PDB file of C-alpha atoms and ligand atoms in Angstrom:
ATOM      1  CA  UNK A  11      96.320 135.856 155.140  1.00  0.00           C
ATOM      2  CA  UNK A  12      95.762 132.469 157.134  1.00  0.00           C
ATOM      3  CA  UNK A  13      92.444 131.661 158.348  1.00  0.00           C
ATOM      4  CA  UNK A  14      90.932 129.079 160.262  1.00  0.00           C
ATOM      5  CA  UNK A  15      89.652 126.468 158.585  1.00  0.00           C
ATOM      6  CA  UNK A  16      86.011 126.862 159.727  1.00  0.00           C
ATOM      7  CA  UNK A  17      86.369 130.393 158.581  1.00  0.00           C
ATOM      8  CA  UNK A  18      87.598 128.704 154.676  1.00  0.00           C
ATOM      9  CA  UNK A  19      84.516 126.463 154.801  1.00  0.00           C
ATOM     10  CA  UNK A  20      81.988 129.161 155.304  1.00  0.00           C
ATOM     11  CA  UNK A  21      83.912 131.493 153.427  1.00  0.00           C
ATOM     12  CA  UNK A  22      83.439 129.551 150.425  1.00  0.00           C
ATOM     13  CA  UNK A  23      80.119 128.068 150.978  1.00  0.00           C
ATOM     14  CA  UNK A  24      78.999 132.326 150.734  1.00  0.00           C
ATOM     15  CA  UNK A  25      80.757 132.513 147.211  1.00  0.00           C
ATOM     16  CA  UNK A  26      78.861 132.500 144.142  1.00  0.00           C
ATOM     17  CA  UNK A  27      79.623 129.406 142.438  1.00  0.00           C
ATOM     18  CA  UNK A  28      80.473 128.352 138.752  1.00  0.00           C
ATOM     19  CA  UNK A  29      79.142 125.317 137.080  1.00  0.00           C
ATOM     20  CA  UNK A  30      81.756 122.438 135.999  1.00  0.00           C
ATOM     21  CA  UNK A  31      81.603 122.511 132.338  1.00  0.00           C
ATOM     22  CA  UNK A  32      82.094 118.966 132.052  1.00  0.00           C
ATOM     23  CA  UNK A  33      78.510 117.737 134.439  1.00  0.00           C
ATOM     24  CA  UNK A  34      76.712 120.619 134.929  1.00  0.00           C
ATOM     25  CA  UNK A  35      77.713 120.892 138.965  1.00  0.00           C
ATOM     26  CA  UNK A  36      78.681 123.959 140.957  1.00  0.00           C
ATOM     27  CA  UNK A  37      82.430 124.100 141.949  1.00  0.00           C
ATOM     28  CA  UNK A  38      84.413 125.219 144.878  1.00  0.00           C
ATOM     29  CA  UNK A  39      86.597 127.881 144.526  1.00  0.00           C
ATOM     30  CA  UNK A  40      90.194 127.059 145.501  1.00  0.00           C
ATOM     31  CA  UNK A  41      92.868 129.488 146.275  1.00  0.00           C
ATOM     32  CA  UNK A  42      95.741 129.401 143.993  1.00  0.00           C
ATOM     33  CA  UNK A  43      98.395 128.304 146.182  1.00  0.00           C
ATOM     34  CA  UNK A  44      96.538 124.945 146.426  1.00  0.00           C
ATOM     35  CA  UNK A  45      95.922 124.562 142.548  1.00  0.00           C
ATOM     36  CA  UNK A  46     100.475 125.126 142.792  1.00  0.00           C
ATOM     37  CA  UNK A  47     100.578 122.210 144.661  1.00  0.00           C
ATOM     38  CA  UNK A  48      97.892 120.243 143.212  1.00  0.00           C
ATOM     39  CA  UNK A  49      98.554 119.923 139.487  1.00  0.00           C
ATOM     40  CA  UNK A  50     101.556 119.115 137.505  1.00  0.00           C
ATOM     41  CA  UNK A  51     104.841 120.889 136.559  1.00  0.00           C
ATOM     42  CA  UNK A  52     103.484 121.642 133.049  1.00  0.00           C
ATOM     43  CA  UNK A  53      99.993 123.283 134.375  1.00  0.00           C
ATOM     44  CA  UNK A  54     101.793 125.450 137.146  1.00  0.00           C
ATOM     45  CA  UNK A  55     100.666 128.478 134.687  1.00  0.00           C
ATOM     46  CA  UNK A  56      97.580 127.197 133.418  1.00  0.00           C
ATOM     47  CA  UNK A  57      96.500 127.780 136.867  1.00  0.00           C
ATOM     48  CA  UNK A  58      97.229 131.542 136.897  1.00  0.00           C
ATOM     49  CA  UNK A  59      94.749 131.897 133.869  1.00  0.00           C
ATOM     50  CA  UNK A  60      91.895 132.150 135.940  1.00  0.00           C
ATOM     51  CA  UNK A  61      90.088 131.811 138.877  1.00  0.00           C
ATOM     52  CA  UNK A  62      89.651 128.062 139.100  1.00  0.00           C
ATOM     53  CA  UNK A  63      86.811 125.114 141.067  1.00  0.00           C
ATOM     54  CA  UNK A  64      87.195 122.041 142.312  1.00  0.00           C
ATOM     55  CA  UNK A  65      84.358 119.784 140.664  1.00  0.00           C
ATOM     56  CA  UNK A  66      83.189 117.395 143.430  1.00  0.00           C
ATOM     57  CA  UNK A  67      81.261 115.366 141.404  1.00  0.00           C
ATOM     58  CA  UNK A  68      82.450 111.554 142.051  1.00  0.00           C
ATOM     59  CA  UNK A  69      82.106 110.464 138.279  1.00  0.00           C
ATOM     60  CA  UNK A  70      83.269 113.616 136.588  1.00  0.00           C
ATOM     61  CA  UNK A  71      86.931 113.439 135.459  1.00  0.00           C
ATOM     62  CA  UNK A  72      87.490 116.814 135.946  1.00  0.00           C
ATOM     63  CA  UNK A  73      89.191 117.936 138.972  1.00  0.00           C
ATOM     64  CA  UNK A  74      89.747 122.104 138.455  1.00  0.00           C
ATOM     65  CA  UNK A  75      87.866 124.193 136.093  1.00  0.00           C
ATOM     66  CA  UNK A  76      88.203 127.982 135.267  1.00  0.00           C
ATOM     67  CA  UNK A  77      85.323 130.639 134.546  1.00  0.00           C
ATOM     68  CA  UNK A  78      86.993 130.548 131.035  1.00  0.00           C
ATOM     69  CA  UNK A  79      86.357 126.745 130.652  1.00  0.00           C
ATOM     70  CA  UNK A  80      89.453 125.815 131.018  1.00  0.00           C
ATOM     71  CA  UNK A  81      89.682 122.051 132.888  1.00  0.00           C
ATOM     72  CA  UNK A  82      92.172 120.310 134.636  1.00  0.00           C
ATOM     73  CA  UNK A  83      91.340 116.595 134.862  1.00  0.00           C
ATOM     74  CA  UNK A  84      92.301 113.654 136.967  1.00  0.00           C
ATOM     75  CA  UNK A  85      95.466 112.712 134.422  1.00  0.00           C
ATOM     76  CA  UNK A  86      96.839 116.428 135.572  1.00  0.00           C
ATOM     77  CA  UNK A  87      97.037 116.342 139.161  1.00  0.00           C
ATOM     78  CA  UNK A  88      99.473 115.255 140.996  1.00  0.00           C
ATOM     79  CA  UNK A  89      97.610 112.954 143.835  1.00  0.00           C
ATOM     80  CA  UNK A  90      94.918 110.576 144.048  1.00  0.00           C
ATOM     81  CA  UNK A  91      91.609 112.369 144.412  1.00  0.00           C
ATOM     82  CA  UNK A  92      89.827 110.657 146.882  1.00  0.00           C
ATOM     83  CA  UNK A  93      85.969 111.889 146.093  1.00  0.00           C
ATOM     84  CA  UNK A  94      86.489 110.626 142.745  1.00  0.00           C
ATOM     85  CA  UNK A  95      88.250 107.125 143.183  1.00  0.00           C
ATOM     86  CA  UNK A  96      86.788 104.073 144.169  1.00  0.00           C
ATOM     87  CA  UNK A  97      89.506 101.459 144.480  1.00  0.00           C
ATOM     88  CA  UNK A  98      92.148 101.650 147.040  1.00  0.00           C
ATOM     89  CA  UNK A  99      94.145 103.519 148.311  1.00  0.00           C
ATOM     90  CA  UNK A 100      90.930 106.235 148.521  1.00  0.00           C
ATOM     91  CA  UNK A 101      92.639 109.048 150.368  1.00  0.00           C
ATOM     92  CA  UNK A 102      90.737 110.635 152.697  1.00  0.00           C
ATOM     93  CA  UNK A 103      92.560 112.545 154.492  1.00  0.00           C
ATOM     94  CA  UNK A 104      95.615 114.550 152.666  1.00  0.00           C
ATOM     95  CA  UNK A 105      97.501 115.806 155.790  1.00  0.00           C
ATOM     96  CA  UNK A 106      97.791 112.535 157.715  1.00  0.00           C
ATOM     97  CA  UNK A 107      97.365 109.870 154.965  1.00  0.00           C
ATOM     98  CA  UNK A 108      94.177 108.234 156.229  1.00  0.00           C
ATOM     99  CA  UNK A 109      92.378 106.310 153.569  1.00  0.00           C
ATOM    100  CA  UNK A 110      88.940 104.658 153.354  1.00  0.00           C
ATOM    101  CA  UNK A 111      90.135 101.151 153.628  1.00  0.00           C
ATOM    102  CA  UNK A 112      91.835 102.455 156.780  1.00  0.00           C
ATOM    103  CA  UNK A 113      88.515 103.239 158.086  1.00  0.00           C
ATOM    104  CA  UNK A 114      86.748 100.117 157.127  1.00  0.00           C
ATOM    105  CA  UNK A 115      89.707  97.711 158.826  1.00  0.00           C
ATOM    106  CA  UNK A 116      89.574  99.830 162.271  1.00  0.00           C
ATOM    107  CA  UNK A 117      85.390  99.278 162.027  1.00  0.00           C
ATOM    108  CA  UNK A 118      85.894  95.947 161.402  1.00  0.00           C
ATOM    109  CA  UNK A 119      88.352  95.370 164.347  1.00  0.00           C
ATOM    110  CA  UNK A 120      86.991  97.522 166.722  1.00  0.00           C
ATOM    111  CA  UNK A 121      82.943  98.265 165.601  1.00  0.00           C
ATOM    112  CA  UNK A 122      84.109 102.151 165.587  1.00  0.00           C
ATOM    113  CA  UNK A 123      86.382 104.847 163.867  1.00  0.00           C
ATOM    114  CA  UNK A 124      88.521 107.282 165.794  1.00  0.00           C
ATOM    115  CA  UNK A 125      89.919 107.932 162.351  1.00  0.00           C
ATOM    116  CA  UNK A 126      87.993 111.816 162.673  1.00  0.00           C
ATOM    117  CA  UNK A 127      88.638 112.810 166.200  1.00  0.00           C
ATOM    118  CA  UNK A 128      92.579 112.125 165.390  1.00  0.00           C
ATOM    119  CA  UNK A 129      92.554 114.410 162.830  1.00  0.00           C
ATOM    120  CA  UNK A 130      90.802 116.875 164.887  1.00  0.00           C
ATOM    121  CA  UNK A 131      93.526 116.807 167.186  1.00  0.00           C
ATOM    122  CA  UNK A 132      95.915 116.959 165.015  1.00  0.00           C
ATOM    123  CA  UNK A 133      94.107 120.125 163.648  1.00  0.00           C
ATOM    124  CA  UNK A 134      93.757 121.606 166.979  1.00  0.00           C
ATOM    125  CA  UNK A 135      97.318 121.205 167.283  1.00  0.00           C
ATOM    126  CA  UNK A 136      98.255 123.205 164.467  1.00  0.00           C
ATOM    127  CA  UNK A 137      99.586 120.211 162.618  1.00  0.00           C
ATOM    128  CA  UNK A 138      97.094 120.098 159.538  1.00  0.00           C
ATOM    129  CA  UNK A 139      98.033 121.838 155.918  1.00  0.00           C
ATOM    130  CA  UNK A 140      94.695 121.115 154.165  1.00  0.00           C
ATOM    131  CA  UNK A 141      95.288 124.492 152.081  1.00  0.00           C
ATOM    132  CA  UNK A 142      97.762 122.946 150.287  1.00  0.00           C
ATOM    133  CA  UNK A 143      97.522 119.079 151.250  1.00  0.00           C
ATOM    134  CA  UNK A 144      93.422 118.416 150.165  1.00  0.00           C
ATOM    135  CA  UNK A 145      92.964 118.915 146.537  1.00  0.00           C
ATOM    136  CA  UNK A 146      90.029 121.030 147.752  1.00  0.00           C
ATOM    137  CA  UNK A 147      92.280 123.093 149.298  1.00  0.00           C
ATOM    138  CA  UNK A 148      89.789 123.395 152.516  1.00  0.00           C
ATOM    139  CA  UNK A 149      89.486 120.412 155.909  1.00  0.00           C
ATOM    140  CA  UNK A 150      89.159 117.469 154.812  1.00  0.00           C
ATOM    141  CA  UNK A 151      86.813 116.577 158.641  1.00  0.00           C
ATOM    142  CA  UNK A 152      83.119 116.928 156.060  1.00  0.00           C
ATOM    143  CA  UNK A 153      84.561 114.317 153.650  1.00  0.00           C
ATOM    144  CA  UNK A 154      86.121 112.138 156.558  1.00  0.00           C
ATOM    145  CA  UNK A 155      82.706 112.156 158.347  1.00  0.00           C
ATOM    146  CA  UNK A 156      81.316 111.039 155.418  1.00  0.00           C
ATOM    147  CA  UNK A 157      83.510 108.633 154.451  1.00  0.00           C
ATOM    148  CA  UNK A 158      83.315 106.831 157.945  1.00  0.00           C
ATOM    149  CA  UNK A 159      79.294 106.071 157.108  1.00  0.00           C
ATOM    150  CA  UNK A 160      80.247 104.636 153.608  1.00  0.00           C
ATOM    151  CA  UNK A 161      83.132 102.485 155.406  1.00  0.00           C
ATOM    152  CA  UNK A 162      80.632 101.715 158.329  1.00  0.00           C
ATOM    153  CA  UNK A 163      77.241 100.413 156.192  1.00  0.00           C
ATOM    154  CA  UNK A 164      80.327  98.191 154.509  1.00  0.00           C
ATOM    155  CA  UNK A 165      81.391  96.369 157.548  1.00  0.00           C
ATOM    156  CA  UNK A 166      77.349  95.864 158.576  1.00  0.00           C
ATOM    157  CA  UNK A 167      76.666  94.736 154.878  1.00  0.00           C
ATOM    158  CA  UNK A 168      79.542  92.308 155.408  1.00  0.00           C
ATOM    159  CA  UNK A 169      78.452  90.986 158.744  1.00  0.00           C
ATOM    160  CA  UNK A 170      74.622  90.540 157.812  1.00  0.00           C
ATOM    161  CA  UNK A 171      76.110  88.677 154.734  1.00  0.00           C
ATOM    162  CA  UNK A 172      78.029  86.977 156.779  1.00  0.00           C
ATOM    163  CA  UNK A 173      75.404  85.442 159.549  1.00  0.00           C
ATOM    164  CA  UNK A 174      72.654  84.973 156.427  1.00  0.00           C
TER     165      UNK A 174
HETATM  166 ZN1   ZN B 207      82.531 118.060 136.996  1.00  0.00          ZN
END
């Protein structure tokens, strides 16, 4: 079954959620085929012993846990997670390889980001693969979003600094 991706957001947004084991916050549940091509050779049946989260807390080190308590931390994934890194390369964007700094250099050289509205056309084109791409296993376009304030108060922190 392939849905859209605003169908995956909502879908899981409605699901009852379990609490990371590690800090306390609810997870996302992520379909298995994403946890396949998330974690390492040596946890490709780990994953099939439950139903498993993603943790999206930036601090916590785990990245999948299980209603069993069974985690999967940062050492057993395969990529860079980029809610829960701070120094660069912070992907954010799995599909198209945008990262953070990217978003901070075009502000910088242009006062904007066009960063999100490329990967919505990308999307609309049918050329995305966030099931399997973001470690969330859902569109990355809420984290992007995000991530284009963070990179934006940067470049006006650096420019008030600047003319002080
Ligand atoms: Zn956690």
């Amino acid at each position: 079954m392939k849905a859209t991706n605003g169908a995956i957001c909502c879908q899981s947004a409605l699901e009852a959620k379990l609490l990371c084991p590690h800090c306390g916050q609810p997870g996302r549940r992520v379909a298995l085929q994403t946890l396949k091509h998330q974690v390492k050779p040596k946890h490709l049946d780990t994953v099939e012993t439950g139903s498993f989260s993603f943790c999206r807390t930036a601090t916590c080190d785990v990245v999948y846990f299980n209603e069993r308590g069974t985690v999967l931390t940062k050492a057993e994934v395969r990529q860079r997670v980029g809610l829960k890194e701070t120094e660069d390369p912070v992907p954010i964007c799995y599909c198209f390889g945008f990262t953070e700094a990217m978003a901070v250099e075009e502000i910088r050289a242009t006062g904007k980001c066009a960063i999100a509205q490329r990967i919505t056309a990308e999307v609309k084109a049918g050329n995305c693969a966030c099931e399997i791409r973001n470690p969330q296993g859902s569109c990355c376009l809420g984290n992007v979003t995000a991530a284009v304030r963070r990179a934006t108060e940067v470049v006006v922190a650096e420019k008030s600094g600047a003319s002080a």
